[in-house]
CSV table of C-alpha atoms and ligand atoms in Angstrom, one decimal:
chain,number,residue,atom,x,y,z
A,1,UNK,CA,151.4,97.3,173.3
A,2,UNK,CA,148.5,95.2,175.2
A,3,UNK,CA,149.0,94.5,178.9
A,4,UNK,CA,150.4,91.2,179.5
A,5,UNK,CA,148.3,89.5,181.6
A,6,UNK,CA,148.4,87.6,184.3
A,7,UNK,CA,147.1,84.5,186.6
A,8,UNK,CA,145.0,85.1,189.0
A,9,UNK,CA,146.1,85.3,192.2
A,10,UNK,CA,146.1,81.7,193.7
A,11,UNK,CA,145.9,80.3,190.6
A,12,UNK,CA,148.3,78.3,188.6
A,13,UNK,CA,148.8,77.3,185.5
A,14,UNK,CA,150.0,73.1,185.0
A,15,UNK,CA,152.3,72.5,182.5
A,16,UNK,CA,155.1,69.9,181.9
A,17,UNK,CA,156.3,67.9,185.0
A,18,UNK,CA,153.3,69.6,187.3
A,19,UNK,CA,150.8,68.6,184.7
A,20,UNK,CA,151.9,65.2,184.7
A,21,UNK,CA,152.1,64.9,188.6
A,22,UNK,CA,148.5,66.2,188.3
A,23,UNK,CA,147.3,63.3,186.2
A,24,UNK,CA,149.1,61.0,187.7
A,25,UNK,CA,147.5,61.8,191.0
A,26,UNK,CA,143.9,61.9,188.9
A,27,UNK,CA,144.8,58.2,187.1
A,28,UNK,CA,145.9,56.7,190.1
A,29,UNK,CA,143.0,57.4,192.2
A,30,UNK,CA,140.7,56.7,189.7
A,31,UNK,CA,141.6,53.4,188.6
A,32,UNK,CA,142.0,52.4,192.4
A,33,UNK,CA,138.8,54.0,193.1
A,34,UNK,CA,136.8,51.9,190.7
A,35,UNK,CA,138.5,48.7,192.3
A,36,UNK,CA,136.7,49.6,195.2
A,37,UNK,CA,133.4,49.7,193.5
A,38,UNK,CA,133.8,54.4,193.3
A,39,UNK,CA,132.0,55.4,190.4
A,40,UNK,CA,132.8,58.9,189.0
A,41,UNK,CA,130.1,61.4,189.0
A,42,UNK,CA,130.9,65.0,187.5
A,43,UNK,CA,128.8,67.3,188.9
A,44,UNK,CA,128.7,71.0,188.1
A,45,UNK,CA,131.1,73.7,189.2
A,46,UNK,CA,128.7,76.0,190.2
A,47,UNK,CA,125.5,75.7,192.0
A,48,UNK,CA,122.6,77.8,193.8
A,49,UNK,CA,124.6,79.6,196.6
A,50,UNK,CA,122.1,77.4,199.1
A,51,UNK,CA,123.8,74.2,198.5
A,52,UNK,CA,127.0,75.3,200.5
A,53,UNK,CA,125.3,77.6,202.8
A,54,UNK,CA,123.1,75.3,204.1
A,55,UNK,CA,125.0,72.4,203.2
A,56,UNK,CA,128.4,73.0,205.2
A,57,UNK,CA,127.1,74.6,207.8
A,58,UNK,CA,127.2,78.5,208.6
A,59,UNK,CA,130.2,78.3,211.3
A,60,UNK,CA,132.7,76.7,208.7
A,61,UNK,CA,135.4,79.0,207.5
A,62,UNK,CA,134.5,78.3,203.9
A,63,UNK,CA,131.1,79.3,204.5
A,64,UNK,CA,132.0,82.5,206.9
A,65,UNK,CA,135.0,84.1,204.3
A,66,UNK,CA,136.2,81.6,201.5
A,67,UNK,CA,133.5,81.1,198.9
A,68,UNK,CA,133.5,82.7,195.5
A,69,UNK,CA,129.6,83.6,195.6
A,70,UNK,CA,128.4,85.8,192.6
A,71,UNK,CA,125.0,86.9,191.6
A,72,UNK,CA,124.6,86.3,187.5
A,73,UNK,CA,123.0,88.1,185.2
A,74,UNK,CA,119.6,86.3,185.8
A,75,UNK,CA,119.7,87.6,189.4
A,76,UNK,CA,120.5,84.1,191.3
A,77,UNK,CA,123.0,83.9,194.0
A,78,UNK,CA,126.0,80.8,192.7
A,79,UNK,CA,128.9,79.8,194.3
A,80,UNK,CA,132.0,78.4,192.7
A,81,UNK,CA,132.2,75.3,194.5
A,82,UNK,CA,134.5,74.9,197.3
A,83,UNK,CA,134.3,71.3,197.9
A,84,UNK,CA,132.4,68.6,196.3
A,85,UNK,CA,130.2,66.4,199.3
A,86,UNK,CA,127.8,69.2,199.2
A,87,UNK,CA,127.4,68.7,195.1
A,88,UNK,CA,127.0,65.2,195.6
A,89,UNK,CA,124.3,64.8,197.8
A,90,UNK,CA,122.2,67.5,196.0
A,91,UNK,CA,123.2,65.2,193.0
A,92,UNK,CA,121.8,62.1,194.6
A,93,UNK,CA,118.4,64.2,195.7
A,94,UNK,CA,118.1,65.7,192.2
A,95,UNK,CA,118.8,62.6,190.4
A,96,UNK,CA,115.8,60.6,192.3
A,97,UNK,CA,118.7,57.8,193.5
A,98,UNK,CA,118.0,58.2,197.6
A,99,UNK,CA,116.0,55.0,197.2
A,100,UNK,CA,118.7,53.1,195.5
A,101,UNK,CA,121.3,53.3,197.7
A,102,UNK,CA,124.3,52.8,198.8
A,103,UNK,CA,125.8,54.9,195.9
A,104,UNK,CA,129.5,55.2,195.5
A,105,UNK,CA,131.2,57.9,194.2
A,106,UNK,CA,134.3,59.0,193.1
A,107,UNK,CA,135.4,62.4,191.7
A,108,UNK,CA,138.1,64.8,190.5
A,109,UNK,CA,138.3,68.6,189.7
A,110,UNK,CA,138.6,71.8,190.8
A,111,UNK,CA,137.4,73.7,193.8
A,112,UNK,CA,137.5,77.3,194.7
A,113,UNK,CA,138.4,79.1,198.3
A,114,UNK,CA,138.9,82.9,198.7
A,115,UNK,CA,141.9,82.3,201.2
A,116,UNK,CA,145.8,83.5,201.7
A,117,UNK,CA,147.8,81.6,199.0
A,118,UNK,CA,150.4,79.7,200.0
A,119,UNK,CA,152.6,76.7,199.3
A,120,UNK,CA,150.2,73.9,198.8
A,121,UNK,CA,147.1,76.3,199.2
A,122,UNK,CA,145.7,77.9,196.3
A,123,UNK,CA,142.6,79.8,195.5
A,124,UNK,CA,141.5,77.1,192.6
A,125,UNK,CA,142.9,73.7,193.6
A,126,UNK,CA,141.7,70.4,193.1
A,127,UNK,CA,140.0,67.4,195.3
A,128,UNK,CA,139.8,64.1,194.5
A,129,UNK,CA,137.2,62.4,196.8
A,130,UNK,CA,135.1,59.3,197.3
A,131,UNK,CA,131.8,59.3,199.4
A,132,UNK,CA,129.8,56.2,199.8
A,133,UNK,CA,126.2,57.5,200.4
A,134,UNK,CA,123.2,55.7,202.2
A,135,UNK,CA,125.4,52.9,204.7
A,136,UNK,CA,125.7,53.7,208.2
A,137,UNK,CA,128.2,50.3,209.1
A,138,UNK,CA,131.8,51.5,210.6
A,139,UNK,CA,132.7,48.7,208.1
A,140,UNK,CA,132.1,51.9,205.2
A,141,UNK,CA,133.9,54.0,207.2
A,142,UNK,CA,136.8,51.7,207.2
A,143,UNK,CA,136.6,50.9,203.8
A,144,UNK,CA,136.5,54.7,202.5
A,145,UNK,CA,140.0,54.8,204.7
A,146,UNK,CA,141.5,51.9,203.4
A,147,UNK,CA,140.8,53.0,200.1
A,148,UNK,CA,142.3,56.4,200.6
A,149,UNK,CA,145.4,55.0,202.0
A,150,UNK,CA,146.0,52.2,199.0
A,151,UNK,CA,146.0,55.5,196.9
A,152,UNK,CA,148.5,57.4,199.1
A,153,UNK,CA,150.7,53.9,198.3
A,154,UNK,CA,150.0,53.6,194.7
A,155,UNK,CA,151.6,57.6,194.0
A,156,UNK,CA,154.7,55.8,196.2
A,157,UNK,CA,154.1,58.7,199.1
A,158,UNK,CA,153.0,56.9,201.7
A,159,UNK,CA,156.3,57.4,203.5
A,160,UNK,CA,155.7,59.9,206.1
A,161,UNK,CA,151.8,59.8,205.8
A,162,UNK,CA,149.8,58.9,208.8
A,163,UNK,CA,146.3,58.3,209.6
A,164,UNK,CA,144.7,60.1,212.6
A,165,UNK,CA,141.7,59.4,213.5
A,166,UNK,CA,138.7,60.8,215.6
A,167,UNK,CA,135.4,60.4,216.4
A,168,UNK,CA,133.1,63.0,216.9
A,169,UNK,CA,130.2,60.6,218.6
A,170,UNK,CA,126.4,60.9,217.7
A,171,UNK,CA,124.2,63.9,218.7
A,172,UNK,CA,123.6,63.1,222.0
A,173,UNK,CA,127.8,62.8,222.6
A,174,UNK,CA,128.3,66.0,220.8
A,175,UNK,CA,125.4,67.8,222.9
A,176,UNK,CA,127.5,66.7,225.5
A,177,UNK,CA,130.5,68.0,224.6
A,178,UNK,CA,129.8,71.2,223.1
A,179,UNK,CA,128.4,72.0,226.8
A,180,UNK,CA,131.9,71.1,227.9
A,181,UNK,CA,133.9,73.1,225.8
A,182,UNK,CA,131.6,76.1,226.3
A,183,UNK,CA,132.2,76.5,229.6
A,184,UNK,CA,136.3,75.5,229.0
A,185,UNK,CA,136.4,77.9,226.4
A,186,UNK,CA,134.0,80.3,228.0
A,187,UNK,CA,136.4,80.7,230.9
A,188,UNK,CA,139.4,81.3,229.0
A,189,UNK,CA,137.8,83.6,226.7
A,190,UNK,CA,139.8,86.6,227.2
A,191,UNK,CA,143.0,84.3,225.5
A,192,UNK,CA,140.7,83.2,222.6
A,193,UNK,CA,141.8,84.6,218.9
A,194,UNK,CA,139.2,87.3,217.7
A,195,UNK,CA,137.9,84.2,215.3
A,196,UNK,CA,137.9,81.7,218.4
A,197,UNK,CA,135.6,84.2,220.1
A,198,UNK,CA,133.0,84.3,217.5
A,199,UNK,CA,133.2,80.5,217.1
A,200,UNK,CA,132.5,80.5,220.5
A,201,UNK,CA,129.0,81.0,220.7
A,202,UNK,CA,128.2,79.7,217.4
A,203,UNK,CA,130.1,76.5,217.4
A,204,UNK,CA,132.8,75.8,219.7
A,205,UNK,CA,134.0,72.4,218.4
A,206,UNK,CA,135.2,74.7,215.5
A,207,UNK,CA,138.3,75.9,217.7
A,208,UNK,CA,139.2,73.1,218.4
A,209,UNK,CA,140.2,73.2,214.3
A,210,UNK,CA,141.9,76.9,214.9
A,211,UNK,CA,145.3,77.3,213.7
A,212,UNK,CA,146.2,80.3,215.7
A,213,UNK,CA,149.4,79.4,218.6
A,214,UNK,CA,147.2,80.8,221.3
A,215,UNK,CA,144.1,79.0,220.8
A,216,UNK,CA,146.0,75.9,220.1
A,217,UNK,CA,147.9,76.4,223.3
A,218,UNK,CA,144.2,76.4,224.9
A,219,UNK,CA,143.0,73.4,223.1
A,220,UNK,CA,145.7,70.9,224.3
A,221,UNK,CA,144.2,71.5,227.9
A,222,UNK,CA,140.6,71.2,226.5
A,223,UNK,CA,138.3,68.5,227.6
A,224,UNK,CA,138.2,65.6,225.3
A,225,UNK,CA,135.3,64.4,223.4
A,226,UNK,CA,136.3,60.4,224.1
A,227,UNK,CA,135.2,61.2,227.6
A,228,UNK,CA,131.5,62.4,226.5
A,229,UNK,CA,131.1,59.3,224.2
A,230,UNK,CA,127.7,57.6,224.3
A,231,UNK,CA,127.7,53.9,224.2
A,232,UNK,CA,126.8,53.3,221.1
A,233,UNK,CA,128.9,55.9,219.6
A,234,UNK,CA,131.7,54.2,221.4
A,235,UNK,CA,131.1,51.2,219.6
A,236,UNK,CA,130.7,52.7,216.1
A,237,UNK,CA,134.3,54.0,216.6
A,238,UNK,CA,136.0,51.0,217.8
A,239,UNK,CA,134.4,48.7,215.4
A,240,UNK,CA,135.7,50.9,212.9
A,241,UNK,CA,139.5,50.9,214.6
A,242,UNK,CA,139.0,46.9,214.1
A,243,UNK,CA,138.2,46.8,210.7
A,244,UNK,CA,141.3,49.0,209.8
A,245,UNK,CA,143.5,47.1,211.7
A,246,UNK,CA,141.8,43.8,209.2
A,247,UNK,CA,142.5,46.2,206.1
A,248,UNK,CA,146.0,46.7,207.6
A,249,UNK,CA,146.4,50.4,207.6
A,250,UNK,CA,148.0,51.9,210.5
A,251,UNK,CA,146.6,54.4,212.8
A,252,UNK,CA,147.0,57.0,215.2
A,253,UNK,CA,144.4,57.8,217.4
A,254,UNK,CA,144.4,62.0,217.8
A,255,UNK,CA,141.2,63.4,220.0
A,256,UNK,CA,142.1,66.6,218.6
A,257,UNK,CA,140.5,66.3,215.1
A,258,UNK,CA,137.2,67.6,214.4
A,259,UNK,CA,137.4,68.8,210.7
A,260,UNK,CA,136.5,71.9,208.9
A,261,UNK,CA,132.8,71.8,207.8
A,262,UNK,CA,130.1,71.3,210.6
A,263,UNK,CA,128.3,68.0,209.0
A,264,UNK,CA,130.2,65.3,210.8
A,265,UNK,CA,129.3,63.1,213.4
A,266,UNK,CA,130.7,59.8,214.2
A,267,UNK,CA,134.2,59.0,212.5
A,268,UNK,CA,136.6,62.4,211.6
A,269,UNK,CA,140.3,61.4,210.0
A,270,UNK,CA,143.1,63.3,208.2
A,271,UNK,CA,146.0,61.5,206.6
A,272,UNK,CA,148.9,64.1,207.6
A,273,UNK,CA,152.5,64.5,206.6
A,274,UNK,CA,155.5,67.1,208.2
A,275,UNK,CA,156.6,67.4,205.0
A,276,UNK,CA,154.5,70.1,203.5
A,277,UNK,CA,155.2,72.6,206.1
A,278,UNK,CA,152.2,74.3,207.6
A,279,UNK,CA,149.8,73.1,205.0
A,280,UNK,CA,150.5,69.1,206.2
A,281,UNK,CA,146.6,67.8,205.4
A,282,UNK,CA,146.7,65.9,202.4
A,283,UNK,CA,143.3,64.3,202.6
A,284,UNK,CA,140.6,64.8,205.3
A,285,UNK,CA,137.4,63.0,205.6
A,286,UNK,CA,134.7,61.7,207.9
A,287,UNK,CA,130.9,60.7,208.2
A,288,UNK,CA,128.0,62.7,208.0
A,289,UNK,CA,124.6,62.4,208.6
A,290,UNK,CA,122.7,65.3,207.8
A,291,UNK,CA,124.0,66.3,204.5
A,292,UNK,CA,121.2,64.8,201.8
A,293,UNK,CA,118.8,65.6,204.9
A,294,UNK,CA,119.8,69.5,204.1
A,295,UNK,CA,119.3,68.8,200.4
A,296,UNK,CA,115.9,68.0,200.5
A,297,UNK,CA,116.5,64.2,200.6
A,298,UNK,CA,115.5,61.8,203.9
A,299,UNK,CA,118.3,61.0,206.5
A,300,UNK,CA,121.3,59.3,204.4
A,301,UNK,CA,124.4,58.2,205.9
A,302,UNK,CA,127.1,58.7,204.9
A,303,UNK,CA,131.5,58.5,204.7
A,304,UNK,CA,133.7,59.9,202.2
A,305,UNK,CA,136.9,61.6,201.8
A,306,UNK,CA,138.6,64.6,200.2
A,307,UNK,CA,142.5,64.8,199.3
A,308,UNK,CA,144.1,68.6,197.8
A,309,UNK,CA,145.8,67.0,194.4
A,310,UNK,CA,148.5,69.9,195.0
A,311,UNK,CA,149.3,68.7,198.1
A,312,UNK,CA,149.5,64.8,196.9
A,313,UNK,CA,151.7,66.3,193.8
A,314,UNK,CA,154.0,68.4,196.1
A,315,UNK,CA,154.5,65.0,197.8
A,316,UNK,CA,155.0,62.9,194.8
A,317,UNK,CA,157.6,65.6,193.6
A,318,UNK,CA,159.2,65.4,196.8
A,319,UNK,CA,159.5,61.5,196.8
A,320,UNK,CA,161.1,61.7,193.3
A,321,UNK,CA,157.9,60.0,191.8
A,322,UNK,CA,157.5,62.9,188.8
A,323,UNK,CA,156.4,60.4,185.7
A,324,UNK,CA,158.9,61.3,183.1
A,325,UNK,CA,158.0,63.3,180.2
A,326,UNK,CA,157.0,61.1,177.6
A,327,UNK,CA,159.2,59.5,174.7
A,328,UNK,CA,158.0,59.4,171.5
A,329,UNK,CA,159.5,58.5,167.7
A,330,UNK,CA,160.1,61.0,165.7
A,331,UNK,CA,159.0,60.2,162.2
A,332,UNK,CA,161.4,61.7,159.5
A,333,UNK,CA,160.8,62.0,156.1
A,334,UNK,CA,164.0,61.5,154.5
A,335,UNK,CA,162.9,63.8,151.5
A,336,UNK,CA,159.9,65.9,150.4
A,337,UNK,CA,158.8,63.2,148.5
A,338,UNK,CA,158.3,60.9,151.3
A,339,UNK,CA,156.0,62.6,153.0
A,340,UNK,CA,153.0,60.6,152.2
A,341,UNK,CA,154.9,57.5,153.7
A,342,UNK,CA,155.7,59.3,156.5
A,343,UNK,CA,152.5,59.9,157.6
A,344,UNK,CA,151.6,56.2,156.5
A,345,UNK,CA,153.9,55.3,159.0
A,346,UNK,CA,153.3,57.7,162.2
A,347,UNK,CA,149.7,56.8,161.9
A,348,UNK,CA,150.5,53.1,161.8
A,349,UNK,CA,152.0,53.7,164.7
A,350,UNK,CA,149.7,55.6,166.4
A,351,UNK,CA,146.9,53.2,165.1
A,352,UNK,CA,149.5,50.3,167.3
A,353,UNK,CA,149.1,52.3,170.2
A,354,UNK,CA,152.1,53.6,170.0
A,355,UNK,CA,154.0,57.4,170.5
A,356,UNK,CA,155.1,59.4,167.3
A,357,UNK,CA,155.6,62.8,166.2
A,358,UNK,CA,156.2,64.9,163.4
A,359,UNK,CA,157.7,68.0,162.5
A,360,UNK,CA,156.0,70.2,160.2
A,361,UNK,CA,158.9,71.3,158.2
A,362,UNK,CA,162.8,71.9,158.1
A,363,UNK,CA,165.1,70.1,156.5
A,364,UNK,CA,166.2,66.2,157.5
A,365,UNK,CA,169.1,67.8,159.6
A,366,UNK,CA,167.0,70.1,161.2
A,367,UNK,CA,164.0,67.5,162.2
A,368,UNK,CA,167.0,65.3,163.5
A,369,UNK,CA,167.8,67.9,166.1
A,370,UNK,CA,164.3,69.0,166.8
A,371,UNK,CA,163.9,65.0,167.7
A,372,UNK,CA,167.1,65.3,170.1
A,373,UNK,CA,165.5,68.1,171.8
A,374,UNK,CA,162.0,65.9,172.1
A,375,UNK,CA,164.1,63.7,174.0
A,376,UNK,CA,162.8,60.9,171.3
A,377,UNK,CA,163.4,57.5,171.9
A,378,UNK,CA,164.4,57.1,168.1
A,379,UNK,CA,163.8,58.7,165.1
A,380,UNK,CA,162.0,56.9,162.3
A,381,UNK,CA,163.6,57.7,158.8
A,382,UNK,CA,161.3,57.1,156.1
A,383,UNK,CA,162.0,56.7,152.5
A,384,UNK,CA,159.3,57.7,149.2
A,385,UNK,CA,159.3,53.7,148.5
A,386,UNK,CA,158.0,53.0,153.0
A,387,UNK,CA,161.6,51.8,153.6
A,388,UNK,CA,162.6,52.8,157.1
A,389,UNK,CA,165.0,53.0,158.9
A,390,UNK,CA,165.3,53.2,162.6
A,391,UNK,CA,167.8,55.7,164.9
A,392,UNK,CA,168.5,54.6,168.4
A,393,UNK,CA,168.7,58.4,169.7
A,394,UNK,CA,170.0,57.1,173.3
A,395,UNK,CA,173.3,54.8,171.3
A,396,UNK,CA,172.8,56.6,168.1
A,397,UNK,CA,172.9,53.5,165.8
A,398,UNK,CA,171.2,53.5,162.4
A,399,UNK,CA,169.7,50.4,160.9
A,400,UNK,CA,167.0,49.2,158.0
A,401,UNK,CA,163.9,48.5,159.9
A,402,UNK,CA,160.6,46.8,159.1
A,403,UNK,CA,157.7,48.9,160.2
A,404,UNK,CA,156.3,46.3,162.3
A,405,UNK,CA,159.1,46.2,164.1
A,406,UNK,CA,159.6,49.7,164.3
A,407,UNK,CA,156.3,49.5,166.3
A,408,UNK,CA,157.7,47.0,168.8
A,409,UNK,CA,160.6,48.7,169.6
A,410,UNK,CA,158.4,52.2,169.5
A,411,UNK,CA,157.0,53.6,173.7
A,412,UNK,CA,153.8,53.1,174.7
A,413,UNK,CA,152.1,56.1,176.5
A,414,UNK,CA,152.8,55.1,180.0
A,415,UNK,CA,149.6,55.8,182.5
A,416,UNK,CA,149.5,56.0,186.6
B,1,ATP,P1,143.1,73.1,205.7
B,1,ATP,O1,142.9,72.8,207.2
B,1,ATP,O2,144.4,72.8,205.2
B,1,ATP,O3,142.5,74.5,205.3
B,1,ATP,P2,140.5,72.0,205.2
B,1,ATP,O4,140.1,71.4,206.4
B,1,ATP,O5,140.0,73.3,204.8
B,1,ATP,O6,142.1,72.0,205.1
B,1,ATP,P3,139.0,70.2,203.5
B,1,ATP,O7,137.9,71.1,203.3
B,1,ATP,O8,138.8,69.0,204.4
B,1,ATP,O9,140.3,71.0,204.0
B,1,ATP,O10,139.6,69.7,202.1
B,1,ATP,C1,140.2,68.4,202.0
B,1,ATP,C2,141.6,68.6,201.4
B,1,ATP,O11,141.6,69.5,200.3
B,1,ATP,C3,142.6,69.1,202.4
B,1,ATP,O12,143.1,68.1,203.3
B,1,ATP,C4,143.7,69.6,201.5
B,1,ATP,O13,144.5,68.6,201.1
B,1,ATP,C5,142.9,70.1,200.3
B,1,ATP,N1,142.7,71.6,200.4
B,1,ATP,C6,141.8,72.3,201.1
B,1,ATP,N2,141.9,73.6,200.9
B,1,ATP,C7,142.9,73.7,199.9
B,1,ATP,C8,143.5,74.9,199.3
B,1,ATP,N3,143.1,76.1,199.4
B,1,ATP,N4,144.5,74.6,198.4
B,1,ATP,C9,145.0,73.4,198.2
B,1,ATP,N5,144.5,72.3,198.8
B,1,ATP,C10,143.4,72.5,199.7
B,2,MG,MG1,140.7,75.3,205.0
């Protein structure tokens, strides 16, 4: 006998109710997406190691210990991707479009991290994201949110789901406030987690991100960055507070966020939820400057967001909001004979827009109980001559049936 094998760990396999959640979360975000003007680009899985390394900055966790990096049999260093901002901006240098900007993007697929799985943490999940690429007004910033949140509202899971926002400041602020923590953080060293004290001298904002108790009992006494804010970075972030409050999404103000990856300046914002236990991110997001700089592109601007589609599934699940399994007709062939007309008629309705199956074999009786266990929403009986007639599977009446309107009473595919 052959091993039976396995998924890999932190990998899953969607099927049935989690597949649907998963497209829902897809079709949702993409048909709100594009109201906003997000166009999808589908960039490549894997790229030359260099885009992340450089790209997300060497003091993020998913540069220091979470990336699938492999050398191929050419001798090149590639990375699975872990996230997709990185992708994008080498797409937009690539592609020659830094001089027609802004570009809007939207996109949807998996991503890889080498990290402990875990309810709502996987080593291949998925991102949706948008990033609006070459604006630098808060009023992109604000839009990028507001978009974010009208998806959280269209999977019906915004109950629960709040906003928190930061803002990181320019350069000069965060020069400013690096020095700060330093010395906080240098002082207290001997409490930091063994990753704290590495982040330390390479980045210290990045503790500030630590999920460890101790360093977390540390960082609610550390200085703030709203108090190292220049001017001008002060009024990027409150022009960006006023244009949500326009757009009508709520907010909480948290001076604790700084994000994962080390490319953000200016605004930083999570939409967060208690109800996924530890793993209560369900989309992160900020600006950043310096990321089509990094790719070889000029200085670009730019805001966009991520959201884990596990996490917005685990959430839909949660808020009873699984799309039910689809309800087709089951086309019958009343004899062997009427096959022919029975495929006649499941591709007329097909060709309608319309749901059918059919079975393969067995006899009437037999494709009647097969239909019961689709959970049909009727089965169409179908005579040599095209007669038909229709079974109400839910009240079980029978009764002659044109095929036309067969087709009107027959489901459509229902989509997010
Ligand atoms: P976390 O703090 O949960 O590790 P992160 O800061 O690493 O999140 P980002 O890199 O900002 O996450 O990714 C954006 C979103 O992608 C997260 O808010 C989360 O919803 C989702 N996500 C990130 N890593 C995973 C993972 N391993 N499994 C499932 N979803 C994930
Ligand atoms: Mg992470």
């Amino acid at each position: 006998m052959s091993t039976r094998l396995q998924p890999i760990r932190g990998t899953r396999d969607l099927i049935g109710a989690d597949a649907r959640r998963h497209q829902a979360v897809a079709e949702v975000a993409r048909r709100i997406a594009a109201l906003y003007g997000f166009e999808e680009w589908i960039t490549p899985i894997f790229e030359d190691t260099r885009v992340f390394a450089r790209g997300l900055g060497e003091t993020s966790d998913v540069v220091a210990k979470e990336m699938y990096t492999f050398t191929d049999r050419g001798g090149d260093s590639l990375t699975l991707r872990p996230e997709n901002t990185a992708g994008v901006c080498r797409a937009l240098v690539s592609n020659g479009l830094t001089q027609n900007l802004p570009q809007k993007v939207f996109y949807a697929g998996p991503m890889f991290r080498y990290e402990r799985p875990q309810k709502g943490r996987y080593r291949q999940f998925h991102q949706i994201g948008v990033e609006v690429l070459g604006a630098a007004e808060p009023l992109a910033d604000a839009e990028v949110i507001a978009c974010g949140w009208r998806i959280i509202q269209a999977l019906g899971i915004a109950d629960g789901v709040v906003l928190e926002i930061n803002t990181l400041g320019d350069a000069e602020s965060r020069e400013a406030y690096r020095a700060a923590l330093l010395s906080y953080f240098t002082a207290h060293e001997a409490a930091l987690s063994p990753d704290s004290r590495v982040r330390l001298h390479r980045n210290p904002l990045r503790i500030l991100d630590s999920k460890d108790a101790g360093d977390r009992r540390l960082v609610a006494e550390a200085p703030l960055i709203t108090d190292f804010l220049t001017p001008a970075a002060r009024a990027h972030y409150e022009a960006v507070l006023r244009h949500l409050a326009v757009f009508g999404v709520p907010v909480r103000e948290n001076p604790r966020i700084v994000r994962g990856l080390d490319y953000y300046s200016h605004t930083a914002f999570e939409f967060v939820t208690d109800r996924l236990g530890a793993q209560g991110t369900v989309m992160g997001g900020g600006r950043y400057n310096g990321l089509v700089e990094e790719m070889g592109g000029p200085p670009t601007p730019a805001v966009g967001w991520a959201a884990g589609m596990e996490r917005l599934a685990l959430l839909m699940e949660a808020a009873g909001r699984t799309p039910p399994a689809p309800r087709p007709v089951a086309v019958i062939p009343r004899e062997e004979a009427a096959e022919a007309a029975a495929i006649a008629a499941a591709e007329a309705l097909r060709g309608a827009g319309r749901l059918a199956v059919m079975e393969y074999r067995g006899s009437l009786k037999r494709r009647m109980e097969r239909a019961d266990r689709l959970q049909a929403r009727a089965a169409l009986l179908v005579a040599a001559d095209g007669s038909c007639e229709w079974k109400d599977l839910d009240t079980g009446e029978q009764r002659p049936i044109a095929l036309a309107e067969a087709i009107a009473l027959a489901p459509a595919p229902t989509t997010g």
